[in-house]
Coordinates of C-alpha atoms in Angstrom, one line a residue:
X1 CA 17.4 -11.8 10.5
X2 CA 13.7 -12.5 9.7
X3 CA 12.8 -15.8 8.2
X4 CA 9.6 -15.9 6.1
X5 CA 7.8 -18.9 4.5
X6 CA 7.9 -18.7 0.6
X7 CA 4.6 -20.6 0.1
X8 CA 0.8 -19.9 0.0
X9 CA -0.5 -23.5 0.8
X10 CA -2.8 -22.7 3.6
X11 CA -2.4 -26.0 5.4
X12 CA 1.3 -26.1 5.0
X13 CA 1.8 -22.6 6.1
X14 CA -0.2 -23.1 9.2
X15 CA 1.7 -26.3 10.0
X16 CA 5.0 -24.4 9.7
X17 CA 3.8 -21.8 12.0
X18 CA 2.7 -24.4 14.6
X19 CA 6.2 -25.7 14.5
X20 CA 8.1 -22.5 14.7
X21 CA 7.2 -18.7 15.0
X22 CA 8.3 -17.6 11.6
X23 CA 8.3 -14.0 10.7
X24 CA 5.9 -14.0 7.9
X25 CA 4.9 -15.4 4.5
X26 CA 5.8 -14.2 1.0
X27 CA 3.6 -15.0 -2.0
X28 CA 3.8 -14.1 -5.8
X29 CA 1.5 -14.7 -8.8
X30 CA 3.2 -18.1 -9.5
X31 CA 2.9 -19.3 -5.9
X32 CA -0.8 -18.4 -5.8
X33 CA -1.4 -20.0 -9.2
X34 CA -0.5 -23.5 -7.7
X35 CA -3.3 -23.2 -5.2
X36 CA -7.1 -24.1 -5.9
X37 CA -8.5 -21.2 -3.8
X38 CA -9.3 -17.8 -5.4
X39 CA -6.1 -15.6 -4.6
X40 CA -7.7 -12.9 -2.5
X41 CA -9.8 -15.4 -0.6
X42 CA -6.8 -17.4 0.3
X43 CA -4.7 -14.3 1.0
X44 CA -7.4 -13.1 3.6
X45 CA -7.5 -16.5 5.2
X46 CA -3.7 -16.4 5.6
X47 CA -3.9 -12.9 6.9
X48 CA -6.5 -13.6 9.3
X49 CA -4.9 -16.9 10.7
X50 CA -1.0 -16.4 10.8
X51 CA 0.0 -14.4 13.9
X52 CA -1.0 -10.8 13.7
X53 CA 2.5 -9.5 13.9
X54 CA 3.7 -11.8 11.0
X55 CA 4.3 -10.2 7.7
X56 CA 2.4 -11.0 4.6
X57 CA 4.0 -10.1 1.2
X58 CA 1.6 -9.9 -1.7
X59 CA 2.7 -9.0 -5.3
X60 CA 0.7 -7.0 -7.9
X61 CA 0.0 -8.5 -11.2
X62 CA -0.7 -5.2 -13.2
X63 CA 2.4 -3.9 -15.2
X64 CA 1.3 -0.3 -15.8
X65 CA 2.0 2.5 -13.3
X66 CA -1.5 3.7 -12.6
X67 CA -2.9 0.1 -12.4
X68 CA -0.1 -1.0 -10.1
X69 CA -0.9 1.8 -7.8
X70 CA -4.7 1.0 -7.7
X71 CA -3.8 -2.8 -7.2
X72 CA -1.3 -1.9 -4.4
X73 CA -4.0 0.2 -2.5
X74 CA -6.5 -2.5 -2.8
X75 CA -4.1 -5.2 -1.5
X76 CA -3.4 -3.0 1.5
X77 CA -7.1 -2.0 2.1
X78 CA -8.2 -5.7 1.9
X79 CA -5.4 -7.3 3.9
X80 CA -4.6 -4.6 6.5
X81 CA -1.8 -4.3 9.0
X82 CA 1.6 -5.9 8.5
X83 CA 0.9 -6.6 4.8
X84 CA 3.6 -5.4 2.2
X85 CA 2.9 -4.8 -1.4
X86 CA 5.5 -6.5 -3.7
X87 CA 6.3 -4.3 -6.8
X88 CA 8.7 -5.6 -9.5
X89 CA 11.5 -2.9 -10.3
X90 CA 10.4 -2.2 -13.8
X91 CA 10.2 1.4 -15.0
X92 CA 6.4 1.3 -14.2
X93 CA 7.1 -0.3 -10.9
X94 CA 9.5 2.4 -9.9
X95 CA 7.1 5.1 -10.9
X96 CA 4.5 3.3 -8.8
X97 CA 6.6 3.1 -5.8
X98 CA 7.2 7.0 -6.0
X99 CA 3.4 7.5 -6.2
X100 CA 2.9 5.1 -3.1
X101 CA 5.9 6.6 -1.1
X102 CA 5.1 5.9 2.6
X103 CA 3.3 2.7 1.9
X104 CA 4.9 -0.7 2.9
X105 CA 6.5 -1.8 -0.2
X106 CA 8.8 -4.7 -1.1
X107 CA 10.6 -4.1 -4.3
X108 CA 11.0 -7.4 -6.1
X109 CA 12.5 -9.2 -9.1
X110 CA 15.7 -7.5 -8.3
X111 CA 18.9 -8.7 -10.2
X112 CA 21.3 -5.8 -9.8
X113 CA 22.5 -3.7 -6.8
X114 CA 21.5 -0.4 -8.3
X115 CA 17.9 -1.6 -8.9
X116 CA 17.6 -2.2 -5.2
X117 CA 19.3 1.2 -4.4
X118 CA 16.8 3.1 -6.5
X119 CA 13.9 1.2 -5.0
X120 CA 15.3 2.0 -1.4
X121 CA 15.6 5.8 -2.4
X122 CA 11.7 5.6 -3.4
X123 CA 10.8 4.4 0.0
X124 CA 10.7 0.7 -0.3
X125 CA 11.0 -1.0 3.1
X126 CA 12.3 -4.2 1.5
X127 CA 14.4 -5.1 -1.6
X128 CA 14.2 -8.7 -2.7
X129 CA 17.2 -10.0 -4.9
X130 CA 16.8 -13.4 -6.5
X131 CA 19.8 -15.1 -5.2
X132 CA 19.8 -18.4 -7.3
X133 CA 18.3 -16.9 -10.3
X134 CA 21.0 -14.3 -10.5
X135 CA 23.6 -16.9 -10.2
X136 CA 21.8 -19.1 -13.0
X137 CA 22.1 -15.9 -15.3
X138 CA 25.9 -16.0 -14.8
X139 CA 26.1 -13.6 -11.9
X140 CA 26.9 -14.0 -8.3
X141 CA 23.6 -13.9 -6.4
X142 CA 25.2 -14.1 -2.9
X143 CA 27.4 -11.3 -3.7
X144 CA 24.7 -9.3 -5.0
X145 CA 22.6 -9.7 -1.9
X146 CA 25.6 -8.6 0.2
X147 CA 26.5 -5.7 -1.8
X148 CA 22.9 -4.5 -1.6
X149 CA 22.8 -4.9 2.1
X150 CA 26.2 -3.0 2.5
X151 CA 24.9 -0.2 0.3
X152 CA 21.8 0.3 2.4
X153 CA 23.9 0.4 5.5
X154 CA 26.6 2.6 4.2
X155 CA 23.9 5.2 3.3
X156 CA 21.8 4.6 6.6
X157 CA 18.6 3.8 4.4
X158 CA 15.6 2.6 6.3
X159 CA 15.4 -0.5 4.0
X160 CA 16.5 -4.1 4.5
X161 CA 17.3 -7.0 2.0
X162 CA 14.7 -9.7 1.9
X163 CA 16.7 -12.2 0.0
X164 CA 14.6 -14.8 -2.1
X165 CA 15.3 -17.8 -4.4
X166 CA 17.5 -20.1 -2.5
X167 CA 19.0 -23.5 -3.4
X168 CA 20.1 -24.6 0.0
X169 CA 20.4 -23.7 3.7
X170 CA 24.0 -22.7 3.4
X171 CA 23.1 -19.7 1.3
X172 CA 20.7 -18.6 4.0
X173 CA 23.4 -19.1 6.7
X174 CA 26.0 -17.1 4.8
X175 CA 23.7 -14.1 4.5
X176 CA 22.5 -14.4 8.2
X177 CA 26.2 -14.2 9.0
X178 CA 26.7 -11.1 6.9
X179 CA 23.7 -9.4 8.7
X180 CA 21.0 -9.5 5.9
X181 CA 17.7 -8.3 7.2
X182 CA 15.4 -11.1 6.1
X183 CA 15.2 -14.2 3.9
X184 CA 12.3 -16.1 2.4
X185 CA 12.6 -19.8 2.1
X186 CA 10.7 -22.7 0.6
X187 CA 9.2 -25.4 2.9
X188 CA 11.9 -28.1 1.8
X189 CA 14.6 -25.6 2.7
X190 CA 13.0 -24.8 5.9
X191 CA 12.7 -28.5 6.7
X192 CA 16.4 -28.9 5.9
X193 CA 17.2 -26.0 8.1
X194 CA 15.5 -27.5 11.2
X195 CA 16.6 -31.2 10.8
X196 CA 20.0 -32.9 11.1
X197 CA 20.6 -36.7 11.1
X198 CA 23.3 -36.3 13.8
X199 CA 20.8 -34.7 16.0
X200 CA 18.4 -37.4 15.7
X201 CA 21.3 -40.1 16.4
X202 CA 22.2 -38.2 19.5
X203 CA 18.6 -38.1 20.8
X204 CA 18.3 -41.9 20.2
X205 CA 21.5 -42.6 22.0
X206 CA 20.5 -40.6 25.1
X207 CA 17.0 -42.4 25.2
X208 CA 18.6 -45.7 24.8
X209 CA 21.3 -45.3 27.4
X210 CA 18.7 -43.7 29.9
X211 CA 16.3 -46.6 29.5
X212 CA 19.1 -49.2 29.9
X213 CA 20.1 -47.6 33.1
X214 CA 16.8 -46.8 34.6
X215 CA 14.1 -48.8 32.7
X216 CA 12.2 -48.4 29.6
X217 CA 9.5 -45.6 29.3
X218 CA 11.0 -43.8 32.4
X219 CA 11.6 -40.0 32.2
X220 CA 12.8 -37.2 34.5
X221 CA 9.3 -37.0 35.6
X222 CA 9.6 -40.2 37.4
X223 CA 11.0 -39.8 40.8

C-alpha cells in the first residue's frame, strides 16, 4: 500500500520525507489555500525537491469540461513526470476524463462505489473515496472504500483506490489489511502512525539497563 502525505506545506512535507520515504504528496485547492506561496510556484518547488519517483497529485479548479481539460494539460506540462491530475467526478469531470484518457488521472470527491467504477472505466489511474466524509454523511466510508477496491479487482481494472479523509490510524490499518492500493494521510495521522508510547518506554528501559551494567554513555561501539 502506498502512503502519501496529504499536505502542501513545503517545510513540513520535506521534513516528513527526511524521516521516511513516503510515496508521494496529495494536494487540493483547499490545502493550497492555506499556504502563502502562489499555488503553481509551490507545486513546482515540491515537484523539484521531493524524490523523483514520488507521486504529486494536483487538483483542477475549473468546473466546465473544456476548462478542466485545458487545466489538466497545463498541470501535466508544468509539473512533469509522476504528476497526477485530480478531477472531481462531476458530469463535467467525467467528460473531461474521457477527453484525457491515457493521462495520469486521480478521480476525486468520490462518495459512492459507482462513481469510482465509472471513473475507472474512463481510464482513471486512482479513485479517491472520502472515508470520513462519507461516514459523516450517514454512510460507511470504510465499507465504500473496500467495495470499490473489490469491484476494481473483480473486473481486473488497472486502477487503484487512493483513500482519503481519515480520522485515525486504525482506518488506514484496516484498509491496508484489505489490500487497498494507496492512502493519503495528514501529518498528525502520520505522526500517530510512527509513534507509540510503549516503544519509547521500551527504548528508555533498554538504555537504562545497559548503562547500569556497563556504564553511562557506552554503546555497542565501545569494545
